[in-house]
Short mmCIF file of C-alpha atoms and ligand atoms in Angstrom, two decimals:
data_model
loop_
_atom_site.label_atom_id
_atom_site.label_comp_id
_atom_site.label_asym_id
_atom_site.label_seq_id
_atom_site.Cartn_x
_atom_site.Cartn_y
_atom_site.Cartn_z
CA UNK A 1 -7.93 -10.05 6.28
CA UNK A 2 -6.11 -6.91 8.00
CA UNK A 3 -2.27 -6.88 8.08
CA UNK A 4 -0.44 -4.22 10.12
CA UNK A 5 2.71 -3.53 8.11
CA UNK A 6 5.90 -2.22 9.93
CA UNK A 7 8.82 -1.25 7.89
CA UNK A 8 12.48 0.33 10.40
CA UNK A 9 15.26 -1.04 8.10
CA UNK A 10 16.96 3.09 7.23
CA UNK A 11 15.60 6.60 7.98
CA UNK A 12 11.80 6.42 7.59
CA UNK A 13 9.29 4.66 10.06
CA UNK A 14 6.77 3.30 8.89
CA UNK A 15 3.29 1.26 9.65
CA UNK A 16 0.40 0.59 7.21
CA UNK A 17 -2.71 -1.73 7.09
CA UNK A 18 -3.69 -2.97 3.87
CA UNK A 19 -6.67 -5.50 3.11
CA UNK A 20 -7.23 -8.59 1.01
CA UNK A 21 -10.95 -8.85 0.15
CA UNK A 22 -12.27 -11.14 -2.18
CA UNK A 23 -8.51 -11.71 -3.68
CA UNK A 24 -8.01 -7.55 -3.70
CA UNK A 25 -4.96 -5.99 -1.98
CA UNK A 26 -6.16 -2.53 -0.83
CA UNK A 27 -4.28 0.42 1.30
CA UNK A 28 -6.11 1.38 4.49
CA UNK A 29 -3.23 3.85 6.28
CA UNK A 30 -0.49 4.50 4.85
CA UNK A 31 1.87 6.61 7.44
CA UNK A 32 5.59 7.13 6.99
CA UNK A 33 7.51 9.22 9.11
CA UNK A 34 11.25 10.28 7.13
CA UNK A 35 14.05 11.65 8.91
CA UNK A 36 15.78 13.34 6.15
CA UNK A 37 16.13 16.43 7.66
CA UNK A 38 18.47 15.36 10.59
CA UNK A 39 20.37 12.98 8.33
CA UNK A 40 20.94 15.33 5.68
CA UNK A 41 23.00 17.25 8.74
CA UNK A 42 25.40 14.70 8.69
CA UNK A 43 25.66 14.28 4.63
CA UNK A 44 24.22 10.58 4.99
CA UNK A 45 22.34 8.30 7.64
CA UNK A 46 23.35 7.91 11.12
CA UNK A 47 22.77 4.68 12.44
CA UNK A 48 22.46 5.26 15.95
CA UNK A 49 20.33 8.12 15.57
CA UNK A 50 18.31 6.65 13.22
CA UNK A 51 17.51 4.23 15.75
CA UNK A 52 16.74 6.80 18.13
CA UNK A 53 14.66 8.41 16.15
CA UNK A 54 12.37 5.10 15.47
CA UNK A 55 12.24 4.58 19.28
CA UNK A 56 10.52 8.10 19.39
CA UNK A 57 8.56 7.36 16.12
CA UNK A 58 7.79 3.79 16.45
CA UNK A 59 4.70 3.92 18.92
CA UNK A 60 2.68 7.73 17.41
CA UNK A 61 3.09 5.78 13.57
CA UNK A 62 1.63 2.65 14.47
CA UNK A 63 -0.93 4.37 16.12
CA UNK A 64 -1.72 7.10 13.48
CA UNK A 65 -1.71 3.73 11.24
CA UNK A 66 -4.39 2.11 13.13
CA UNK A 67 -6.60 5.45 13.68
CA UNK A 68 -6.07 6.45 9.77
CA UNK A 69 -7.42 2.77 8.90
CA UNK A 70 -9.94 2.69 11.02
CA UNK A 71 -8.39 -0.40 13.30
CA UNK A 72 -8.61 -1.84 16.81
CA UNK A 73 -6.49 -4.40 17.37
CA UNK A 74 -9.37 -6.95 17.35
CA UNK A 75 -9.30 -6.21 13.87
CA UNK A 76 -6.06 -6.87 12.84
CA UNK A 77 -4.95 -10.94 11.65
CA UNK A 78 -1.44 -10.42 11.33
CA UNK A 79 1.30 -8.63 11.74
CA UNK A 80 4.43 -8.00 8.48
CA UNK A 81 8.09 -6.52 9.63
CA UNK A 82 11.15 -5.97 7.77
CA UNK A 83 13.35 -8.53 8.74
CA UNK A 84 16.65 -7.01 6.89
CA UNK A 85 18.59 -6.20 5.25
CA UNK A 86 19.26 -2.71 6.37
CA UNK A 87 21.10 -1.30 9.60
CA UNK A 88 20.63 -3.04 12.30
CA UNK A 89 20.20 -0.83 15.38
CA UNK A 90 17.13 0.44 13.07
CA UNK A 91 16.12 -3.45 12.32
CA UNK A 92 16.25 -3.66 15.37
CA UNK A 93 13.17 -1.12 16.90
CA UNK A 94 10.70 -2.65 14.32
CA UNK A 95 11.19 -5.76 14.44
CA UNK A 96 10.90 -5.61 18.32
CA UNK A 97 7.63 -3.69 18.71
CA UNK A 98 6.34 -6.27 15.67
CA UNK A 99 7.74 -9.11 18.20
CA UNK A 100 5.73 -6.90 20.90
CA UNK A 101 2.33 -6.71 19.24
CA UNK A 102 2.03 -9.87 17.76
CA UNK A 103 2.87 -11.53 21.46
CA UNK A 104 0.63 -9.07 23.48
CA UNK A 105 -1.81 -9.51 20.46
CA UNK A 106 -1.60 -13.06 19.63
CA UNK A 107 -0.88 -12.37 16.09
CA UNK A 108 0.47 -14.15 13.55
CA UNK A 109 3.89 -12.11 12.66
CA UNK A 110 5.70 -12.14 9.87
CA UNK A 111 8.91 -11.15 8.74
CA UNK A 112 9.35 -9.86 4.99
CA UNK A 113 12.66 -9.21 2.84
CA UNK A 114 13.08 -5.59 2.28
CA UNK A 115 14.12 -5.67 -1.22
CA UNK A 116 10.84 -8.64 -1.22
CA UNK A 117 8.66 -5.86 -0.18
CA UNK A 118 9.92 -3.15 -3.58
CA UNK A 119 9.69 -5.24 -6.01
CA UNK A 120 5.69 -5.93 -4.03
CA UNK A 121 4.89 -2.43 -3.77
CA UNK A 122 4.02 -2.97 -8.47
CA UNK A 123 1.38 -5.09 -6.70
CA UNK A 124 -0.28 -1.85 -5.12
CA UNK A 125 -0.53 0.07 -8.44
CA UNK A 126 -4.49 -0.07 -9.73
CA UNK A 127 -5.17 -3.52 -11.55
CA UNK A 128 -1.89 -4.92 -11.49
CA UNK A 129 -0.57 -8.88 -12.63
CA UNK A 130 2.24 -9.87 -11.65
CA UNK A 131 3.80 -11.94 -14.46
CA UNK A 132 6.23 -14.93 -14.40
CA UNK A 133 8.86 -15.23 -15.70
CA UNK A 134 9.58 -12.00 -13.72
CA UNK A 135 12.79 -9.89 -14.24
CA UNK A 136 13.16 -7.02 -11.45
CA UNK A 137 15.37 -4.15 -11.90
CA UNK A 138 16.33 -3.67 -8.00
CA UNK A 139 17.56 0.10 -7.38
CA UNK A 140 18.38 1.50 -4.42
CA UNK A 141 20.53 3.25 -1.39
CA UNK A 142 21.58 -0.11 -0.89
CA UNK A 143 21.32 -2.36 -3.68
CA UNK A 144 20.94 -2.79 -7.19
CA UNK A 145 20.44 -6.06 -8.84
CA UNK A 146 19.10 -7.71 -11.18
CA UNK A 147 17.38 -10.50 -10.41
CA UNK A 148 14.13 -13.43 -12.48
CA UNK A 149 11.80 -14.72 -11.00
CA UNK A 150 9.91 -18.12 -12.00
CA UNK A 151 7.03 -17.74 -9.84
CA UNK A 152 6.32 -15.60 -6.44
CA UNK A 153 9.23 -15.38 -3.77
CA UNK A 154 11.59 -17.64 -6.35
CA UNK A 155 14.58 -15.46 -6.92
CA UNK A 156 17.53 -16.24 -9.10
CA UNK A 157 19.77 -12.90 -8.83
CA UNK A 158 21.11 -12.53 -12.45
CA UNK A 159 24.16 -9.82 -10.96
CA UNK A 160 24.40 -7.31 -9.22
CA UNK A 161 26.66 -4.01 -8.35
CA UNK A 162 30.03 -5.09 -7.32
CA UNK A 163 31.09 -1.40 -5.53
CA UNK A 164 28.20 1.40 -5.23
CA UNK A 165 24.87 0.87 -5.22
CA UNK A 166 22.89 3.17 -7.75
CA UNK A 167 21.56 5.49 -5.22
CA UNK A 168 24.43 5.46 -3.06
CA UNK A 169 26.19 7.04 -5.93
CA UNK A 170 23.67 9.95 -6.53
CA UNK A 171 24.00 10.81 -3.01
CA UNK A 172 27.91 10.56 -3.23
CA UNK A 173 27.27 13.11 -6.35
CA UNK A 174 25.62 15.26 -5.06
CA UNK A 175 27.49 15.85 -1.64
CA UNK A 176 30.46 15.90 -4.07
CA UNK A 177 28.59 19.28 -5.53
CA UNK A 178 27.25 20.64 -2.22
CA UNK A 179 24.16 19.26 -2.94
CA UNK A 180 21.95 17.54 0.88
CA UNK A 181 21.14 14.31 1.63
CA UNK A 182 19.43 12.01 -0.12
CA UNK A 183 20.82 12.64 -3.55
CA UNK A 184 18.91 11.44 -5.90
CA UNK A 185 15.90 13.50 -5.95
CA UNK A 186 17.49 16.54 -5.87
CA UNK A 187 20.71 15.40 -9.00
CA UNK A 188 16.52 14.63 -10.87
CA UNK A 189 15.73 17.81 -10.40
CA UNK A 190 19.06 19.72 -11.54
CA UNK A 191 19.95 17.70 -13.85
CA UNK A 192 16.26 19.05 -15.25
CA UNK A 193 17.11 22.67 -15.06
CA UNK A 194 19.49 22.18 -17.96
CA UNK A 195 16.85 21.76 -20.27
CA UNK A 196 16.05 25.46 -19.61
CA UNK A 197 19.40 26.85 -19.38
CA UNK A 198 20.86 24.84 -22.24
CA UNK A 199 24.19 24.96 -20.68
CA UNK A 200 26.34 22.94 -22.58
CA UNK A 201 29.84 21.85 -21.64
CA UNK A 202 29.95 18.60 -23.34
CA UNK A 203 31.12 16.75 -20.60
CA UNK A 204 31.14 12.85 -20.83
CA UNK A 205 31.18 10.76 -18.44
CA UNK A 206 32.03 6.67 -18.63
CA UNK A 207 28.78 4.18 -18.45
CA UNK A 208 30.85 1.17 -16.75
CA UNK A 209 30.48 -2.09 -17.69
CA UNK A 210 27.69 -1.21 -19.60
CA UNK A 211 28.41 -3.83 -22.17
CA UNK A 212 30.53 -6.85 -20.24
CA UNK A 213 28.75 -9.71 -21.04
CA UNK A 214 27.24 -10.37 -17.19
CA UNK A 215 24.64 -8.71 -15.56
CA UNK A 216 26.59 -7.30 -12.89
CA UNK A 217 26.99 -3.20 -12.35
CA UNK A 218 30.21 -1.02 -10.45
CA UNK A 219 29.28 2.94 -10.19
CA UNK A 220 32.15 3.83 -8.24
CA UNK A 221 34.68 4.39 -10.95
CA UNK A 222 31.98 7.12 -12.41
CA UNK A 223 31.57 8.53 -8.73
CA UNK A 224 35.55 8.93 -8.97
CA UNK A 225 35.27 9.89 -13.30
CA UNK A 226 33.24 12.82 -11.31
CA UNK A 227 35.20 13.68 -8.55
CA UNK A 228 38.41 14.75 -10.92
CA UNK A 229 36.32 15.98 -13.12
CA UNK A 230 35.00 18.18 -10.13
CA UNK A 231 38.67 18.68 -8.93
CA UNK A 232 39.54 20.16 -12.08
CA UNK A 233 36.67 22.64 -12.54
CA UNK A 234 36.51 23.69 -8.73
CA UNK A 235 35.79 27.06 -9.66
CA UNK A 236 32.59 26.46 -11.62
CA UNK A 237 31.13 25.04 -8.80
CA UNK A 238 29.32 28.29 -7.71
CA UNK A 239 27.87 28.59 -11.43
CA UNK A 240 24.58 26.73 -10.98
CA UNK A 241 24.64 25.78 -14.88
CA UNK A 242 27.82 23.88 -14.48
CA UNK A 243 26.13 21.80 -11.50
CA UNK A 244 23.22 21.28 -13.75
CA UNK A 245 25.53 20.30 -16.22
CA UNK A 246 26.96 17.20 -14.07
CA UNK A 247 23.84 16.08 -12.63
CA UNK A 248 22.55 15.40 -16.53
CA UNK A 249 25.11 13.91 -17.42
CA UNK A 250 26.11 11.82 -14.19
CA UNK A 251 22.18 10.83 -14.24
CA UNK A 252 21.98 9.90 -18.28
CA UNK A 253 25.10 7.59 -17.64
CA UNK A 254 23.69 5.70 -14.33
CA UNK A 255 19.91 5.15 -16.43
CA UNK A 256 22.10 3.97 -19.89
CA UNK A 257 24.16 1.77 -18.19
CA UNK A 258 20.86 0.48 -15.72
CA UNK A 259 18.68 0.49 -19.41
CA UNK A 260 21.34 -1.07 -21.17
CA UNK A 261 21.55 -4.29 -19.05
CA UNK A 262 18.28 -4.57 -17.84
CA UNK A 263 17.56 -4.98 -21.52
CA UNK A 264 20.45 -7.88 -22.08
CA UNK A 265 18.20 -9.19 -19.84
CA UNK A 266 14.89 -8.88 -21.57
CA UNK A 267 17.00 -10.56 -24.69
CA UNK A 268 18.50 -13.48 -22.94
CA UNK A 269 15.44 -14.45 -20.67
CA UNK A 270 12.47 -13.21 -22.54
CA UNK A 271 10.47 -12.18 -19.29
CA UNK A 272 6.43 -11.93 -19.25
CA UNK A 273 7.06 -8.44 -16.83
CA UNK A 274 9.52 -6.19 -16.19
CA UNK A 275 9.45 -4.09 -12.78
CA UNK A 276 11.23 -2.04 -11.31
CA UNK A 277 12.08 -0.95 -7.54
CA UNK A 278 13.94 0.51 -4.86
CA UNK A 279 13.76 4.48 -4.53
CA UNK A 280 15.83 5.41 -7.67
CA UNK A 281 12.92 3.31 -9.21
CA UNK A 282 10.84 7.10 -8.50
CA UNK A 283 13.19 8.76 -11.39
CA UNK A 284 11.18 9.55 -14.42
CA UNK A 285 14.38 10.17 -16.40
CA UNK A 286 15.15 6.05 -15.63
CA UNK A 287 11.02 5.64 -16.06
CA UNK A 288 10.91 7.06 -19.37
CA UNK A 289 14.00 5.55 -21.01
CA UNK A 290 12.86 2.24 -19.60
CA UNK A 291 9.24 2.78 -20.89
CA UNK A 292 10.89 3.71 -24.62
CA UNK A 293 12.93 0.05 -24.08
CA UNK A 294 10.57 -1.74 -23.11
CA UNK A 295 8.57 -0.66 -26.20
CA UNK A 296 11.40 -2.89 -28.50
CA UNK A 297 9.74 -5.65 -26.48
CA UNK A 298 6.18 -6.42 -26.70
CA UNK A 299 5.69 -9.49 -25.12
CA UNK A 300 6.56 -7.87 -22.07
CA UNK A 301 4.47 -5.77 -19.66
CA UNK A 302 5.99 -3.19 -17.92
CA UNK A 303 4.94 -2.43 -14.09
CA UNK A 304 6.36 0.62 -12.41
CA UNK A 305 5.60 1.28 -8.20
CA UNK A 306 3.49 4.25 -7.93
CA UNK A 307 5.56 7.41 -7.06
CA UNK A 308 4.56 6.83 -3.08
CA UNK A 309 5.74 3.30 -2.87
CA UNK A 310 8.85 3.93 -4.61
CA UNK A 311 10.61 5.07 -1.45
CA UNK A 312 10.71 2.99 1.97
CA UNK A 313 7.12 2.38 3.24
CA UNK A 314 5.65 0.12 5.35
CA UNK A 315 2.92 -0.80 2.02
CA UNK A 316 5.51 -2.81 0.29
CA UNK A 317 6.32 -4.65 3.24
CA UNK A 318 2.30 -5.71 4.06
CA UNK A 319 1.67 -6.57 0.26
CA UNK A 320 3.81 -9.02 0.35
CA UNK A 321 2.94 -10.35 3.32
CA UNK A 322 -0.08 -10.98 1.80
CA UNK A 323 0.45 -12.58 -0.99
CA UNK A 324 2.88 -14.40 1.61
CA UNK A 325 0.01 -15.41 3.46
CA UNK A 326 -2.04 -16.18 0.28
CA UNK A 327 0.23 -18.95 -0.28
CA UNK A 328 0.02 -20.41 3.56
CA UNK A 329 -1.49 -23.65 4.36
CA UNK A 330 -3.01 -23.62 7.94
CA UNK A 331 0.24 -25.65 9.27
CA UNK A 332 2.64 -23.27 8.51
CA UNK A 333 -0.02 -20.18 9.37
CA UNK A 334 0.03 -21.64 12.83
CA UNK A 335 3.74 -22.34 13.20
CA UNK A 336 4.06 -18.89 11.90
CA UNK A 337 1.84 -17.59 15.33
CA UNK A 338 4.65 -19.94 17.28
CA UNK A 339 7.43 -18.62 16.04
CA UNK A 340 6.43 -15.27 16.41
CA UNK A 341 10.16 -14.56 19.03
CA UNK A 342 12.14 -15.81 16.94
CA UNK A 343 12.44 -13.58 13.92
CA UNK A 344 15.64 -12.29 14.47
CA UNK A 345 16.67 -8.80 12.34
CA UNK A 346 19.38 -10.03 9.31
CA UNK A 347 21.38 -7.08 8.59
CA UNK A 348 22.41 -8.93 5.49
CA UNK A 349 19.49 -11.51 4.65
CA UNK A 350 19.95 -12.70 1.37
CA UNK A 351 16.56 -12.93 -0.94
CA UNK A 352 16.59 -16.43 -1.12
CA UNK A 353 12.67 -18.56 -0.08
CA UNK A 354 12.88 -17.58 3.54
CA UNK A 355 10.55 -19.98 5.74
CA UNK A 356 11.79 -19.14 9.26
CA UNK A 357 8.25 -19.90 9.92
CA UNK A 358 8.90 -23.59 9.21
CA UNK A 359 11.71 -23.65 11.82
CA UNK A 360 10.87 -25.22 15.48
CA UNK A 361 10.68 -22.13 17.93
CA UNK A 362 13.88 -21.32 18.95
CA UNK A 363 12.19 -19.43 22.00
CA UNK A 364 10.74 -21.57 24.88
CA UNK A 365 8.47 -19.32 27.04
CA UNK A 366 9.58 -19.90 30.46
CA UNK A 367 7.29 -22.12 33.06
CA UNK A 368 6.24 -20.38 36.14
CA UNK A 369 8.69 -22.55 37.37
CA UNK A 370 11.74 -21.40 35.76
CA UNK A 371 11.01 -18.61 36.65
CA UNK A 372 10.15 -18.83 39.93
CA UNK A 373 13.35 -19.74 40.96
CA UNK A 374 15.64 -17.42 38.53
CA UNK A 375 14.02 -14.74 41.39
CA UNK A 376 15.14 -16.74 44.44
O1 KG4 B 401 14.67 2.17 -1.15
P1 KG4 B 401 15.03 3.20 -0.93
O2 KG4 B 401 14.10 4.57 0.12
O3 KG4 B 401 16.03 2.97 0.36
C1 KG4 B 401 17.37 1.67 0.38
O4 KG4 B 401 16.79 0.82 0.89
O5 KG4 B 401 18.02 2.30 0.33
O6 KG4 B 401 16.46 4.42 -1.61
C2 KG4 B 401 16.60 5.51 -1.44
C3 KG4 B 401 17.97 6.16 -2.24
C4 KG4 B 401 18.96 6.33 -1.83
O7 KG4 B 401 19.79 6.71 -2.06
C5 KG4 B 401 18.02 8.45 -3.17
O8 KG4 B 401 19.71 8.91 -3.23
C6 KG4 B 401 17.21 7.36 -4.22
O9 KG4 B 401 16.99 6.07 -3.53
N1 KG4 B 401 16.35 8.07 -4.92
C7 KG4 B 401 17.03 8.64 -6.06
C8 KG4 B 401 15.32 9.36 -6.22
N2 KG4 B 401 14.49 9.07 -5.54
C9 KG4 B 401 15.20 8.63 -3.99
N3 KG4 B 401 17.88 8.35 -6.97
C10 KG4 B 401 17.46 9.14 -7.83
N4 KG4 B 401 16.32 9.77 -8.69
C11 KG4 B 401 15.64 9.69 -7.78
N5 KG4 B 401 14.21 10.67 -7.80
ZN1 ZN B 402 14.61 0.67 0.07
#
């Protein structure tokens, strides 16, 4: 089967074509149109500007995915779209496009949770098998969560951030340093420059909640510590070695906390698989330190999404959808087709078993008579 997947939850307009053949998942087309340059001017994502860009880009992006995947609408068996969480003005564009195509092409439509997509991005690495129980560290611009899964689509949130998400902290610290949005990649790059100059300042930032005996995170205290430190060292902001040293120590603090909490969960729950997911999972320092830590837990396999699937994209949405389809019976698939119009984006969609396709359709098609009556 072939799936057209669409993602517009934040500032990337994305469409992909995925194929499932003899149980093997492959990406036939992967198109991402990023709005990063537009939002960089404002220092963060402006929801209404994002929506306007999604409106401009959604049709060309879907068209490009179909062309690259050598598909006509007849070749598509199902449509998948990010249902939430995310920015409502942005989600509305993707879900409206998906609903329209599902209706016009008469295809089943499946709504996918954005974080579920990030987790299943791990399936897009070659020869990957998810073994359960599975522990997922989700680190993105909007979320930081440790999630335990006993099986596909069974989520137990062990802990989450009490304030800022990890990616958000990278973005805010970058802004304080006068670095452009998105902060993560540039802070990582600057941190690496420290090795070249070997600039030593003896900076030490806190590792909030690293040793607390829950699975929650907190990054706002770390962000404030960086702010106070920079206020005391204003003139040094011109010094690129100083900036590199701050980026380096900030990144070490975030990575230490993420590794510490993840290891605590590995020790307590002994999962068969550990995955990292979300935009911050592109961070090489986090990847390296996670690999080192997992060596202390040899019964656990460690998976990372390929870099191109770490940041927001539609292939991850298609991967989750492909798996969901494979677990559905015929009645569920029929209901899914009937319910296409009842899919509504949800900015705060919780990460729990989402089975909207089992609920009877909310929207009934108008009959000829109804339409006629209204016209009079
Ligand atoms: O998953 P994602 O693409 O979008 C959301 O769902 O939020 O994650 C974006 C976040 C941004 O905060 C960005 O700064 C961060 O991921 N990020 C990184 C890196 N690349 C992206 N953070 C640290 N290191 C990176 N290399
Ligand atoms: Zn994301």
